Amino acid sequence: MSVSPTKRALLLGGGVAVAAASVAATAPEAAAQVGDESPLSPWGAHPKPPPDPLPRGVELPASPRPWTEISSYHAHIYFDEDTAYRAARLRDWVIHRFRVELGEWNEGPRGSHTTPSFYFGFSSDQVPTVIPWLMLNHLGLKILIHPNTDDPYADHLINALWIGDTQPVNAFRMPRSATAAGGDIERIYPNTRPTLPLET
């Protein structure tokens, strides 16, 4: 990379601080913050402000819900007769790598799940590991990941994540409040003992 004569003179003449200040002045978005050695991204440095006031008819909550409302998570893995062997391999991988609540192997629709499937439940502290692992190891299968809160309807239909393709979930008759309907918030009870370390 070539250096302009002006910058070369500054650098050779002991003006390193002056040169750094000059670069920062010409590219403020890339300048480092005080006490932070990483540069700031130029993307979104000057975001457009949101509309104020909100459009008529729009109501938003005053504050976000706490993530601690989530008791646990379920991962539902869907398959058919052509992909059952992939699901069996994925199930085996999960059993030997994660401490989870492993559900039954269902060869037909069950509950809100309209195709053959199996599920495993996992705790909130496993989210940073389980979800990225499934992103890379879903073997082309459809996977529904949903939180377990007091609102099973929203858990399955609104607040869920999908890995791979999506498919219909028949959860429209689920209650909007499990406890009000006489149930409990879903909790998991691990029944596997990992024997293999995660690949890193």
PDB file of N, CA and C in Angstrom, residues 74-176:
ATOM      1  N   HIS A  74     -38.344 -26.232  23.564  1.00  0.00           N
ATOM      2  CA  HIS A  74     -38.526 -27.497  22.854  1.00  0.00           C
ATOM      3  C   HIS A  74     -37.997 -27.351  21.436  1.00  0.00           C
ATOM      4  N   ALA A  75     -37.356 -28.383  20.945  1.00  0.00           N
ATOM      5  CA  ALA A  75     -36.987 -28.491  19.536  1.00  0.00           C
ATOM      6  C   ALA A  75     -37.762 -29.667  18.964  1.00  0.00           C
ATOM      7  N   HIS A  76     -38.637 -29.394  17.999  1.00  0.00           N
ATOM      8  CA  HIS A  76     -39.422 -30.434  17.338  1.00  0.00           C
ATOM      9  C   HIS A  76     -38.819 -30.690  15.963  1.00  0.00           C
ATOM     10  N   ILE A  77     -38.408 -31.915  15.729  1.00  0.00           N
ATOM     11  CA  ILE A  77     -37.768 -32.297  14.476  1.00  0.00           C
ATOM     12  C   ILE A  77     -38.776 -33.092  13.663  1.00  0.00           C
ATOM     13  N   TYR A  78     -39.078 -32.626  12.446  1.00  0.00           N
ATOM     14  CA  TYR A  78     -40.090 -33.238  11.588  1.00  0.00           C
ATOM     15  C   TYR A  78     -39.424 -34.079  10.501  1.00  0.00           C
ATOM     16  N   PHE A  79     -40.091 -35.178  10.165  1.00  0.00           N
ATOM     17  CA  PHE A  79     -39.566 -36.059   9.119  1.00  0.00           C
ATOM     18  C   PHE A  79     -40.717 -36.771   8.428  1.00  0.00           C
ATOM     19  N   ASP A  80     -40.409 -37.497   7.370  1.00  0.00           N
ATOM     20  CA  ASP A  80     -41.371 -38.370   6.707  1.00  0.00           C
ATOM     21  C   ASP A  80     -40.659 -39.681   6.417  1.00  0.00           C
ATOM     22  N   GLU A  81     -41.315 -40.581   5.679  1.00  0.00           N
ATOM     23  CA  GLU A  81     -40.703 -41.899   5.474  1.00  0.00           C
ATOM     24  C   GLU A  81     -39.425 -41.818   4.656  1.00  0.00           C
ATOM     25  N   ASP A  82     -39.260 -40.743   3.889  1.00  0.00           N
ATOM     26  CA  ASP A  82     -38.037 -40.591   3.096  1.00  0.00           C
ATOM     27  C   ASP A  82     -36.894 -39.958   3.878  1.00  0.00           C
ATOM     28  N   THR A  83     -37.211 -39.281   4.970  1.00  0.00           N
ATOM     29  CA  THR A  83     -36.156 -38.598   5.732  1.00  0.00           C
ATOM     30  C   THR A  83     -36.031 -39.125   7.159  1.00  0.00           C
ATOM     31  N   ALA A  84     -36.734 -40.229   7.461  1.00  0.00           N
ATOM     32  CA  ALA A  84     -36.687 -40.783   8.828  1.00  0.00           C
ATOM     33  C   ALA A  84     -35.270 -41.173   9.218  1.00  0.00           C
ATOM     34  N   TYR A  85     -34.484 -41.662   8.267  1.00  0.00           N
ATOM     35  CA  TYR A  85     -33.113 -42.069   8.587  1.00  0.00           C
ATOM     36  C   TYR A  85     -32.271 -40.869   9.010  1.00  0.00           C
ATOM     37  N   ARG A  86     -32.549 -39.687   8.432  1.00  0.00           N
ATOM     38  CA  ARG A  86     -31.822 -38.487   8.835  1.00  0.00           C
ATOM     39  C   ARG A  86     -32.214 -38.092  10.262  1.00  0.00           C
ATOM     40  N   ALA A  87     -33.517 -38.163  10.550  1.00  0.00           N
ATOM     41  CA  ALA A  87     -33.989 -37.818  11.889  1.00  0.00           C
ATOM     42  C   ALA A  87     -33.413 -38.769  12.927  1.00  0.00           C
ATOM     43  N   ALA A  88     -33.309 -40.065  12.575  1.00  0.00           N
ATOM     44  CA  ALA A  88     -32.742 -41.034  13.508  1.00  0.00           C
ATOM     45  C   ALA A  88     -31.276 -40.712  13.790  1.00  0.00           C
ATOM     46  N   ARG A  89     -30.530 -40.300  12.766  1.00  0.00           N
ATOM     47  CA  ARG A  89     -29.124 -39.928  12.956  1.00  0.00           C
ATOM     48  C   ARG A  89     -29.014 -38.692  13.834  1.00  0.00           C
ATOM     49  N   LEU A  90     -29.847 -37.688  13.556  1.00  0.00           N
ATOM     50  CA  LEU A  90     -29.812 -36.461  14.360  1.00  0.00           C
ATOM     51  C   LEU A  90     -30.173 -36.756  15.805  1.00  0.00           C
ATOM     52  N   ARG A  91     -31.178 -37.602  16.018  1.00  0.00           N
ATOM     53  CA  ARG A  91     -31.593 -37.979  17.374  1.00  0.00           C
ATOM     54  C   ARG A  91     -30.436 -38.642  18.122  1.00  0.00           C
ATOM     55  N   ASP A  92     -29.729 -39.515  17.451  1.00  0.00           N
ATOM     56  CA  ASP A  92     -28.592 -40.203  18.065  1.00  0.00           C
ATOM     57  C   ASP A  92     -27.492 -39.207  18.417  1.00  0.00           C
ATOM     58  N   TRP A  93     -27.223 -38.262  17.516  1.00  0.00           N
ATOM     59  CA  TRP A  93     -26.215 -37.241  17.797  1.00  0.00           C
ATOM     60  C   TRP A  93     -26.588 -36.436  19.038  1.00  0.00           C
ATOM     61  N   VAL A  94     -27.864 -36.043  19.136  1.00  0.00           N
ATOM     62  CA  VAL A  94     -28.326 -35.244  20.277  1.00  0.00           C
ATOM     63  C   VAL A  94     -28.162 -36.019  21.576  1.00  0.00           C
ATOM     64  N   ILE A  95     -28.591 -37.282  21.559  1.00  0.00           N
ATOM     65  CA  ILE A  95     -28.535 -38.105  22.770  1.00  0.00           C
ATOM     66  C   ILE A  95     -27.127 -38.150  23.356  1.00  0.00           C
ATOM     67  N   HIS A  96     -26.129 -38.254  22.490  1.00  0.00           N
ATOM     68  CA  HIS A  96     -24.759 -38.437  22.956  1.00  0.00           C
ATOM     69  C   HIS A  96     -24.006 -37.139  23.216  1.00  0.00           C
ATOM     70  N   ARG A  97     -24.653 -35.979  22.958  1.00  0.00           N
ATOM     71  CA  ARG A  97     -23.943 -34.710  23.115  1.00  0.00           C
ATOM     72  C   ARG A  97     -24.600 -33.709  24.058  1.00  0.00           C
ATOM     73  N   PHE A  98     -25.891 -33.890  24.351  1.00  0.00           N
ATOM     74  CA  PHE A  98     -26.596 -32.908  25.164  1.00  0.00           C
ATOM     75  C   PHE A  98     -27.396 -33.583  26.270  1.00  0.00           C
ATOM     76  N   ARG A  99     -27.482 -32.906  27.396  1.00  0.00           N
ATOM     77  CA  ARG A  99     -28.337 -33.374  28.497  1.00  0.00           C
ATOM     78  C   ARG A  99     -29.704 -32.739  28.297  1.00  0.00           C
ATOM     79  N   VAL A 100     -30.631 -33.512  27.732  1.00  0.00           N
ATOM     80  CA  VAL A 100     -31.935 -32.988  27.344  1.00  0.00           C
ATOM     81  C   VAL A 100     -33.039 -33.940  27.781  1.00  0.00           C
ATOM     82  N   GLU A 101     -34.266 -33.474  27.632  1.00  0.00           N
ATOM     83  CA  GLU A 101     -35.431 -34.335  27.809  1.00  0.00           C
ATOM     84  C   GLU A 101     -35.819 -34.843  26.422  1.00  0.00           C
ATOM     85  N   LEU A 102     -35.548 -36.100  26.171  1.00  0.00           N
ATOM     86  CA  LEU A 102     -35.821 -36.676  24.859  1.00  0.00           C
ATOM     87  C   LEU A 102     -37.223 -37.260  24.824  1.00  0.00           C
ATOM     88  N   GLY A 103     -38.021 -36.817  23.841  1.00  0.00           N
ATOM     89  CA  GLY A 103     -39.385 -37.293  23.700  1.00  0.00           C
ATOM     90  C   GLY A 103     -39.485 -38.516  22.811  1.00  0.00           C
ATOM     91  N   GLU A 104     -40.719 -39.010  22.652  1.00  0.00           N
ATOM     92  CA  GLU A 104     -40.969 -40.216  21.872  1.00  0.00           C
ATOM     93  C   GLU A 104     -40.753 -39.975  20.383  1.00  0.00           C
ATOM     94  N   TRP A 105     -40.509 -41.072  19.692  1.00  0.00           N
ATOM     95  CA  TRP A 105     -40.425 -41.095  18.232  1.00  0.00           C
ATOM     96  C   TRP A 105     -41.846 -41.305  17.721  1.00  0.00           C
ATOM     97  N   ASN A 106     -42.436 -40.289  17.122  1.00  0.00           N
ATOM     98  CA  ASN A 106     -43.827 -40.352  16.677  1.00  0.00           C
ATOM     99  C   ASN A 106     -43.887 -40.562  15.166  1.00  0.00           C
ATOM    100  N   GLU A 107     -44.426 -41.691  14.741  1.00  0.00           N
ATOM    101  CA  GLU A 107     -44.484 -42.009  13.318  1.00  0.00           C
ATOM    102  C   GLU A 107     -45.730 -41.456  12.639  1.00  0.00           C
ATOM    103  N   GLY A 108     -46.478 -40.635  13.336  1.00  0.00           N
ATOM    104  CA  GLY A 108     -47.646 -39.977  12.768  1.00  0.00           C
ATOM    105  C   GLY A 108     -47.868 -38.653  13.461  1.00  0.00           C
ATOM    106  N   PRO A 109     -48.894 -37.896  13.049  1.00  0.00           N
ATOM    107  CA  PRO A 109     -49.193 -36.625  13.717  1.00  0.00           C
ATOM    108  C   PRO A 109     -49.486 -36.833  15.191  1.00  0.00           C
ATOM    109  N   ARG A 110     -49.110 -35.840  15.980  1.00  0.00           N
ATOM    110  CA  ARG A 110     -49.379 -35.912  17.420  1.00  0.00           C
ATOM    111  C   ARG A 110     -49.528 -34.502  17.964  1.00  0.00           C
ATOM    112  N   GLY A 111     -50.625 -34.258  18.674  1.00  0.00           N
ATOM    113  CA  GLY A 111     -50.862 -32.933  19.230  1.00  0.00           C
ATOM    114  C   GLY A 111     -50.924 -31.880  18.143  1.00  0.00           C
ATOM    115  N   SER A 112     -50.162 -30.839  18.310  1.00  0.00           N
ATOM    116  CA  SER A 112     -50.165 -29.748  17.332  1.00  0.00           C
ATOM    117  C   SER A 112     -49.262 -30.024  16.133  1.00  0.00           C
ATOM    118  N   HIS A 113     -48.591 -31.150  16.140  1.00  0.00           N
ATOM    119  CA  HIS A 113     -47.601 -31.459  15.103  1.00  0.00           C
ATOM    120  C   HIS A 113     -48.234 -32.366  14.049  1.00  0.00           C
ATOM    121  N   THR A 114     -48.271 -31.883  12.820  1.00  0.00           N
ATOM    122  CA  THR A 114     -49.088 -32.482  11.765  1.00  0.00           C
ATOM    123  C   THR A 114     -48.380 -33.576  10.977  1.00  0.00           C
ATOM    124  N   THR A 115     -47.125 -33.821  11.263  1.00  0.00           N
ATOM    125  CA  THR A 115     -46.373 -34.874  10.565  1.00  0.00           C
ATOM    126  C   THR A 115     -45.567 -35.656  11.593  1.00  0.00           C
ATOM    127  N   PRO A 116     -44.979 -36.798  11.208  1.00  0.00           N
ATOM    128  CA  PRO A 116     -44.109 -37.526  12.136  1.00  0.00           C
ATOM    129  C   PRO A 116     -43.026 -36.613  12.703  1.00  0.00           C
ATOM    130  N   SER A 117     -42.662 -36.861  13.952  1.00  0.00           N
ATOM    131  CA  SER A 117     -41.682 -35.985  14.596  1.00  0.00           C
ATOM    132  C   SER A 117     -41.150 -36.619  15.868  1.00  0.00           C
ATOM    133  N   PHE A 118     -40.089 -36.045  16.384  1.00  0.00           N
ATOM    134  CA  PHE A 118     -39.677 -36.271  17.759  1.00  0.00           C
ATOM    135  C   PHE A 118     -39.255 -34.912  18.307  1.00  0.00           C
ATOM    136  N   TYR A 119     -39.174 -34.806  19.609  1.00  0.00           N
ATOM    137  CA  TYR A 119     -38.757 -33.534  20.186  1.00  0.00           C
ATOM    138  C   TYR A 119     -37.721 -33.792  21.268  1.00  0.00           C
ATOM    139  N   PHE A 120     -36.998 -32.745  21.604  1.00  0.00           N
ATOM    140  CA  PHE A 120     -36.220 -32.762  22.833  1.00  0.00           C
ATOM    141  C   PHE A 120     -36.324 -31.392  23.483  1.00  0.00           C
ATOM    142  N   GLY A 121     -36.402 -31.404  24.814  1.00  0.00           N
ATOM    143  CA  GLY A 121     -36.478 -30.178  25.584  1.00  0.00           C
ATOM    144  C   GLY A 121     -35.115 -29.833  26.154  1.00  0.00           C
ATOM    145  N   PHE A 122     -34.835 -28.539  26.215  1.00  0.00           N
ATOM    146  CA  PHE A 122     -33.538 -28.124  26.755  1.00  0.00           C
ATOM    147  C   PHE A 122     -33.701 -26.844  27.562  1.00  0.00           C
ATOM    148  N   SER A 123     -32.788 -26.634  28.467  1.00  0.00           N
ATOM    149  CA  SER A 123     -32.852 -25.504  29.389  1.00  0.00           C
ATOM    150  C   SER A 123     -32.334 -24.227  28.726  1.00  0.00           C
ATOM    151  N   SER A 124     -32.698 -23.085  29.324  1.00  0.00           N
ATOM    152  CA  SER A 124     -32.312 -21.788  28.765  1.00  0.00           C
ATOM    153  C   SER A 124     -30.802 -21.602  28.689  1.00  0.00           C
ATOM    154  N   ASP A 125     -30.074 -22.179  29.642  1.00  0.00           N
ATOM    155  CA  ASP A 125     -28.617 -21.998  29.616  1.00  0.00           C
ATOM    156  C   ASP A 125     -27.953 -22.768  28.481  1.00  0.00           C
ATOM    157  N   GLN A 126     -28.697 -23.651  27.793  1.00  0.00           N
ATOM    158  CA  GLN A 126     -28.141 -24.390  26.670  1.00  0.00           C
ATOM    159  C   GLN A 126     -28.397 -23.720  25.317  1.00  0.00           C
ATOM    160  N   VAL A 127     -29.176 -22.636  25.317  1.00  0.00           N
ATOM    161  CA  VAL A 127     -29.521 -21.963  24.066  1.00  0.00           C
ATOM    162  C   VAL A 127     -28.286 -21.583  23.240  1.00  0.00           C
ATOM    163  N   PRO A 128     -27.227 -20.984  23.852  1.00  0.00           N
ATOM    164  CA  PRO A 128     -26.077 -20.577  23.041  1.00  0.00           C
ATOM    165  C   PRO A 128     -25.343 -21.735  22.379  1.00  0.00           C
ATOM    166  N   THR A 129     -25.590 -22.965  22.826  1.00  0.00           N
ATOM    167  CA  THR A 129     -24.933 -24.126  22.236  1.00  0.00           C
ATOM    168  C   THR A 129     -25.878 -24.915  21.340  1.00  0.00           C
ATOM    169  N   VAL A 130     -27.072 -25.227  21.851  1.00  0.00           N
ATOM    170  CA  VAL A 130     -27.986 -26.109  21.119  1.00  0.00           C
ATOM    171  C   VAL A 130     -28.448 -25.487  19.805  1.00  0.00           C
ATOM    172  N   ILE A 131     -28.866 -24.222  19.825  1.00  0.00           N
ATOM    173  CA  ILE A 131     -29.407 -23.626  18.602  1.00  0.00           C
ATOM    174  C   ILE A 131     -28.349 -23.487  17.508  1.00  0.00           C
ATOM    175  N   PRO A 132     -27.157 -22.948  17.789  1.00  0.00           N
ATOM    176  CA  PRO A 132     -26.141 -22.928  16.734  1.00  0.00           C
ATOM    177  C   PRO A 132     -25.779 -24.327  16.231  1.00  0.00           C
ATOM    178  N   TRP A 133     -25.738 -25.304  17.147  1.00  0.00           N
ATOM    179  CA  TRP A 133     -25.422 -26.679  16.745  1.00  0.00           C
ATOM    180  C   TRP A 133     -26.473 -27.211  15.769  1.00  0.00           C
ATOM    181  N   LEU A 134     -27.745 -26.957  16.060  1.00  0.00           N
ATOM    182  CA  LEU A 134     -28.812 -27.401  15.158  1.00  0.00           C
ATOM    183  C   LEU A 134     -28.766 -26.660  13.823  1.00  0.00           C
ATOM    184  N   MET A 135     -28.373 -25.400  13.845  1.00  0.00           N
ATOM    185  CA  MET A 135     -28.256 -24.650  12.589  1.00  0.00           C
ATOM    186  C   MET A 135     -27.289 -25.321  11.625  1.00  0.00           C
ATOM    187  N   LEU A 136     -26.242 -25.918  12.179  1.00  0.00           N
ATOM    188  CA  LEU A 136     -25.222 -26.553  11.341  1.00  0.00           C
ATOM    189  C   LEU A 136     -25.447 -28.042  11.141  1.00  0.00           C
ATOM    190  N   ASN A 137     -26.340 -28.649  11.913  1.00  0.00           N
ATOM    191  CA  ASN A 137     -26.481 -30.111  11.890  1.00  0.00           C
ATOM    192  C   ASN A 137     -27.921 -30.590  11.729  1.00  0.00           C
ATOM    193  N   HIS A 138     -28.777 -29.804  11.084  1.00  0.00           N
ATOM    194  CA  HIS A 138     -30.185 -30.205  10.942  1.00  0.00           C
ATOM    195  C   HIS A 138     -30.408 -31.244   9.858  1.00  0.00           C
ATOM    196  N   LEU A 139     -29.388 -31.524   9.058  1.00  0.00           N
ATOM    197  CA  LEU A 139     -29.447 -32.567   8.033  1.00  0.00           C
ATOM    198  C   LEU A 139     -30.584 -32.357   7.043  1.00  0.00           C
ATOM    199  N   GLY A 140     -30.928 -31.099   6.804  1.00  0.00           N
ATOM    200  CA  GLY A 140     -31.980 -30.778   5.847  1.00  0.00           C
ATOM    201  C   GLY A 140     -33.382 -30.961   6.376  1.00  0.00           C
ATOM    202  N   LEU A 141     -33.529 -31.228   7.669  1.00  0.00           N
ATOM    203  CA  LEU A 141     -34.846 -31.441   8.266  1.00  0.00           C
ATOM    204  C   LEU A 141     -35.463 -30.117   8.716  1.00  0.00           C
ATOM    205  N   LYS A 142     -36.781 -30.110   8.886  1.00  0.00           N
ATOM    206  CA  LYS A 142     -37.493 -28.946   9.413  1.00  0.00           C
ATOM    207  C   LYS A 142     -37.503 -29.038  10.935  1.00  0.00           C
ATOM    208  N   ILE A 143     -37.089 -27.965  11.589  1.00  0.00           N
ATOM    209  CA  ILE A 143     -37.033 -27.965  13.057  1.00  0.00           C
ATOM    210  C   ILE A 143     -37.737 -26.723  13.590  1.00  0.00           C
ATOM    211  N   LEU A 144     -38.709 -26.952  14.464  1.00  0.00           N
ATOM    212  CA  LEU A 144     -39.395 -25.875  15.171  1.00  0.00           C
ATOM    213  C   LEU A 144     -38.792 -25.767  16.564  1.00  0.00           C
ATOM    214  N   ILE A 145     -38.306 -24.580  16.912  1.00  0.00           N
ATOM    215  CA  ILE A 145     -37.793 -24.325  18.258  1.00  0.00           C
ATOM    216  C   ILE A 145     -38.698 -23.288  18.894  1.00  0.00           C
ATOM    217  N   HIS A 146     -39.293 -23.627  20.022  1.00  0.00           N
ATOM    218  CA  HIS A 146     -40.187 -22.676  20.671  1.00  0.00           C
ATOM    219  C   HIS A 146     -39.884 -22.582  22.162  1.00  0.00           C
ATOM    220  N   PRO A 147     -40.141 -21.401  22.732  1.00  0.00           N
ATOM    221  CA  PRO A 147     -39.979 -21.242  24.178  1.00  0.00           C
ATOM    222  C   PRO A 147     -41.173 -21.853  24.896  1.00  0.00           C
ATOM    223  N   ASN A 148     -41.023 -22.133  26.154  1.00  0.00           N
ATOM    224  CA  ASN A 148     -42.122 -22.579  27.001  1.00  0.00           C
ATOM    225  C   ASN A 148     -42.398 -21.500  28.039  1.00  0.00           C
ATOM    226  N   THR A 149     -43.520 -20.794  27.850  1.00  0.00           N
ATOM    227  CA  THR A 149     -43.966 -19.766  28.783  1.00  0.00           C
ATOM    228  C   THR A 149     -45.395 -20.106  29.210  1.00  0.00           C
ATOM    229  N   ASP A 150     -46.075 -19.140  29.773  1.00  0.00           N
ATOM    230  CA  ASP A 150     -47.465 -19.359  30.172  1.00  0.00           C
ATOM    231  C   ASP A 150     -48.433 -19.218  28.990  1.00  0.00           C
ATOM    232  N   ASP A 151     -47.912 -18.979  27.784  1.00  0.00           N
ATOM    233  CA  ASP A 151     -48.755 -18.785  26.604  1.00  0.00           C
ATOM    234  C   ASP A 151     -48.378 -19.795  25.522  1.00  0.00           C
ATOM    235  N   PRO A 152     -48.868 -21.044  25.620  1.00  0.00           N
ATOM    236  CA  PRO A 152     -48.505 -22.071  24.638  1.00  0.00           C
ATOM    237  C   PRO A 152     -48.867 -21.700  23.203  1.00  0.00           C
ATOM    238  N   TYR A 153     -49.974 -20.979  23.030  1.00  0.00           N
ATOM    239  CA  TYR A 153     -50.398 -20.554  21.688  1.00  0.00           C
ATOM    240  C   TYR A 153     -49.307 -19.690  21.042  1.00  0.00           C
ATOM    241  N   ALA A 154     -48.907 -18.640  21.737  1.00  0.00           N
ATOM    242  CA  ALA A 154     -47.877 -17.750  21.191  1.00  0.00           C
ATOM    243  C   ALA A 154     -46.531 -18.458  21.089  1.00  0.00           C
ATOM    244  N   ASP A 155     -46.238 -19.342  22.038  1.00  0.00           N
ATOM    245  CA  ASP A 155     -44.973 -20.072  21.994  1.00  0.00           C
ATOM    246  C   ASP A 155     -44.809 -20.821  20.674  1.00  0.00           C
ATOM    247  N   HIS A 156     -45.886 -21.484  20.236  1.00  0.00           N
ATOM    248  CA  HIS A 156     -45.812 -22.321  19.028  1.00  0.00           C
ATOM    249  C   HIS A 156     -46.018 -21.550  17.732  1.00  0.00           C
ATOM    250  N   LEU A 157     -46.842 -20.507  17.763  1.00  0.00           N
ATOM    251  CA  LEU A 157     -47.258 -19.858  16.512  1.00  0.00           C
ATOM    252  C   LEU A 157     -46.678 -18.471  16.281  1.00  0.00           C
ATOM    253  N   ILE A 158     -46.244 -17.794  17.331  1.00  0.00           N
ATOM    254  CA  ILE A 158     -45.804 -16.407  17.170  1.00  0.00           C
ATOM    255  C   ILE A 158     -44.336 -16.222  17.543  1.00  0.00           C
ATOM    256  N   ASN A 159     -43.920 -16.802  18.669  1.00  0.00           N
ATOM    257  CA  ASN A 159     -42.580 -16.534  19.203  1.00  0.00           C
ATOM    258  C   ASN A 159     -41.581 -17.646  18.926  1.00  0.00           C
ATOM    259  N   ALA A 160     -41.859 -18.470  17.933  1.00  0.00           N
ATOM    260  CA  ALA A 160     -41.002 -19.621  17.631  1.00  0.00           C
ATOM    261  C   ALA A 160     -39.930 -19.273  16.605  1.00  0.00           C
ATOM    262  N   LEU A 161     -38.927 -20.128  16.531  1.00  0.00           N
ATOM    263  CA  LEU A 161     -37.872 -20.056  15.516  1.00  0.00           C
ATOM    264  C   LEU A 161     -37.957 -21.304  14.641  1.00  0.00           C
ATOM    265  N   TRP A 162     -37.568 -21.163  13.385  1.00  0.00           N
ATOM    266  CA  TRP A 162     -37.499 -22.316  12.482  1.00  0.00           C
ATOM    267  C   TRP A 162     -36.073 -22.463  11.964  1.00  0.00           C
ATOM    268  N   ILE A 163     -35.645 -23.704  11.880  1.00  0.00           N
ATOM    269  CA  ILE A 163     -34.392 -24.043  11.206  1.00  0.00           C
ATOM    270  C   ILE A 163     -34.786 -24.900  10.018  1.00  0.00           C
ATOM    271  N   GLY A 164     -34.278 -24.573   8.839  1.00  0.00           N
ATOM    272  CA  GLY A 164     -34.730 -25.244   7.629  1.00  0.00           C
ATOM    273  C   GLY A 164     -36.061 -24.657   7.194  1.00  0.00           C
ATOM    274  N   ASP A 165     -36.825 -25.420   6.425  1.00  0.00           N
ATOM    275  CA  ASP A 165     -38.132 -24.958   5.961  1.00  0.00           C
ATOM    276  C   ASP A 165     -39.146 -24.954   7.096  1.00  0.00           C
ATOM    277  N   THR A 166     -40.246 -24.245   6.886  1.00  0.00           N
ATOM    278  CA  THR A 166     -41.351 -24.237   7.847  1.00  0.00           C
ATOM    279  C   THR A 166     -42.441 -25.198   7.386  1.00  0.00           C
ATOM    280  N   GLN A 167     -43.376 -25.474   8.254  1.00  0.00           N
ATOM    281  CA  GLN A 167     -44.541 -26.272   7.906  1.00  0.00           C
ATOM    282  C   GLN A 167     -45.666 -25.903   8.861  1.00  0.00           C
ATOM    283  N   PRO A 168     -46.919 -26.250   8.517  1.00  0.00           N
ATOM    284  CA  PRO A 168     -48.040 -25.884   9.394  1.00  0.00           C
ATOM    285  C   PRO A 168     -47.927 -26.516  10.777  1.00  0.00           C
ATOM    286  N   VAL A 169     -48.330 -25.754  11.776  1.00  0.00           N
ATOM    287  CA  VAL A 169     -48.421 -26.235  13.160  1.00  0.00           C
ATOM    288  C   VAL A 169     -49.848 -25.955  13.617  1.00  0.00           C
ATOM    289  N   ASN A 170     -50.534 -26.975  14.058  1.00  0.00           N
ATOM    290  CA  ASN A 170     -51.939 -26.845  14.424  1.00  0.00           C
ATOM    291  C   ASN A 170     -52.084 -26.555  15.923  1.00  0.00           C
ATOM    292  N   ALA A 171     -51.685 -25.342  16.300  1.00  0.00           N
ATOM    293  CA  ALA A 171     -51.710 -24.968  17.720  1.00  0.00           C
ATOM    294  C   ALA A 171     -52.774 -23.924  18.026  1.00  0.00           C
ATOM    295  N   PHE A 172     -53.735 -23.756  17.121  1.00  0.00           N
ATOM    296  CA  PHE A 172     -54.702 -22.672  17.274  1.00  0.00           C
ATOM    297  C   PHE A 172     -55.646 -22.882  18.459  1.00  0.00           C
ATOM    298  N   ARG A 173     -55.803 -24.110  18.929  1.00  0.00           N
ATOM    299  CA  ARG A 173     -56.663 -24.359  20.079  1.00  0.00           C
ATOM    300  C   ARG A 173     -55.892 -24.376  21.392  1.00  0.00           C
ATOM    301  N   MET A 174     -54.621 -24.112  21.334  1.00  0.00           N
ATOM    302  CA  MET A 174     -53.853 -24.048  22.570  1.00  0.00           C
ATOM    303  C   MET A 174     -54.267 -22.825  23.378  1.00  0.00           C
ATOM    304  N   PRO A 175     -54.213 -22.915  24.701  1.00  0.00           N
ATOM    305  CA  PRO A 175     -54.637 -21.774  25.537  1.00  0.00           C
ATOM    306  C   PRO A 175     -53.656 -20.615  25.466  1.00  0.00           C
ATOM    307  N   ARG A 176     -54.194 -19.402  25.688  1.00  0.00           N
ATOM    308  CA  ARG A 176     -53.345 -18.219  25.773  1.00  0.00           C
ATOM    309  C   ARG A 176     -52.720 -18.093  27.146  1.00  0.00           C
TER     310      ARG A 176
END
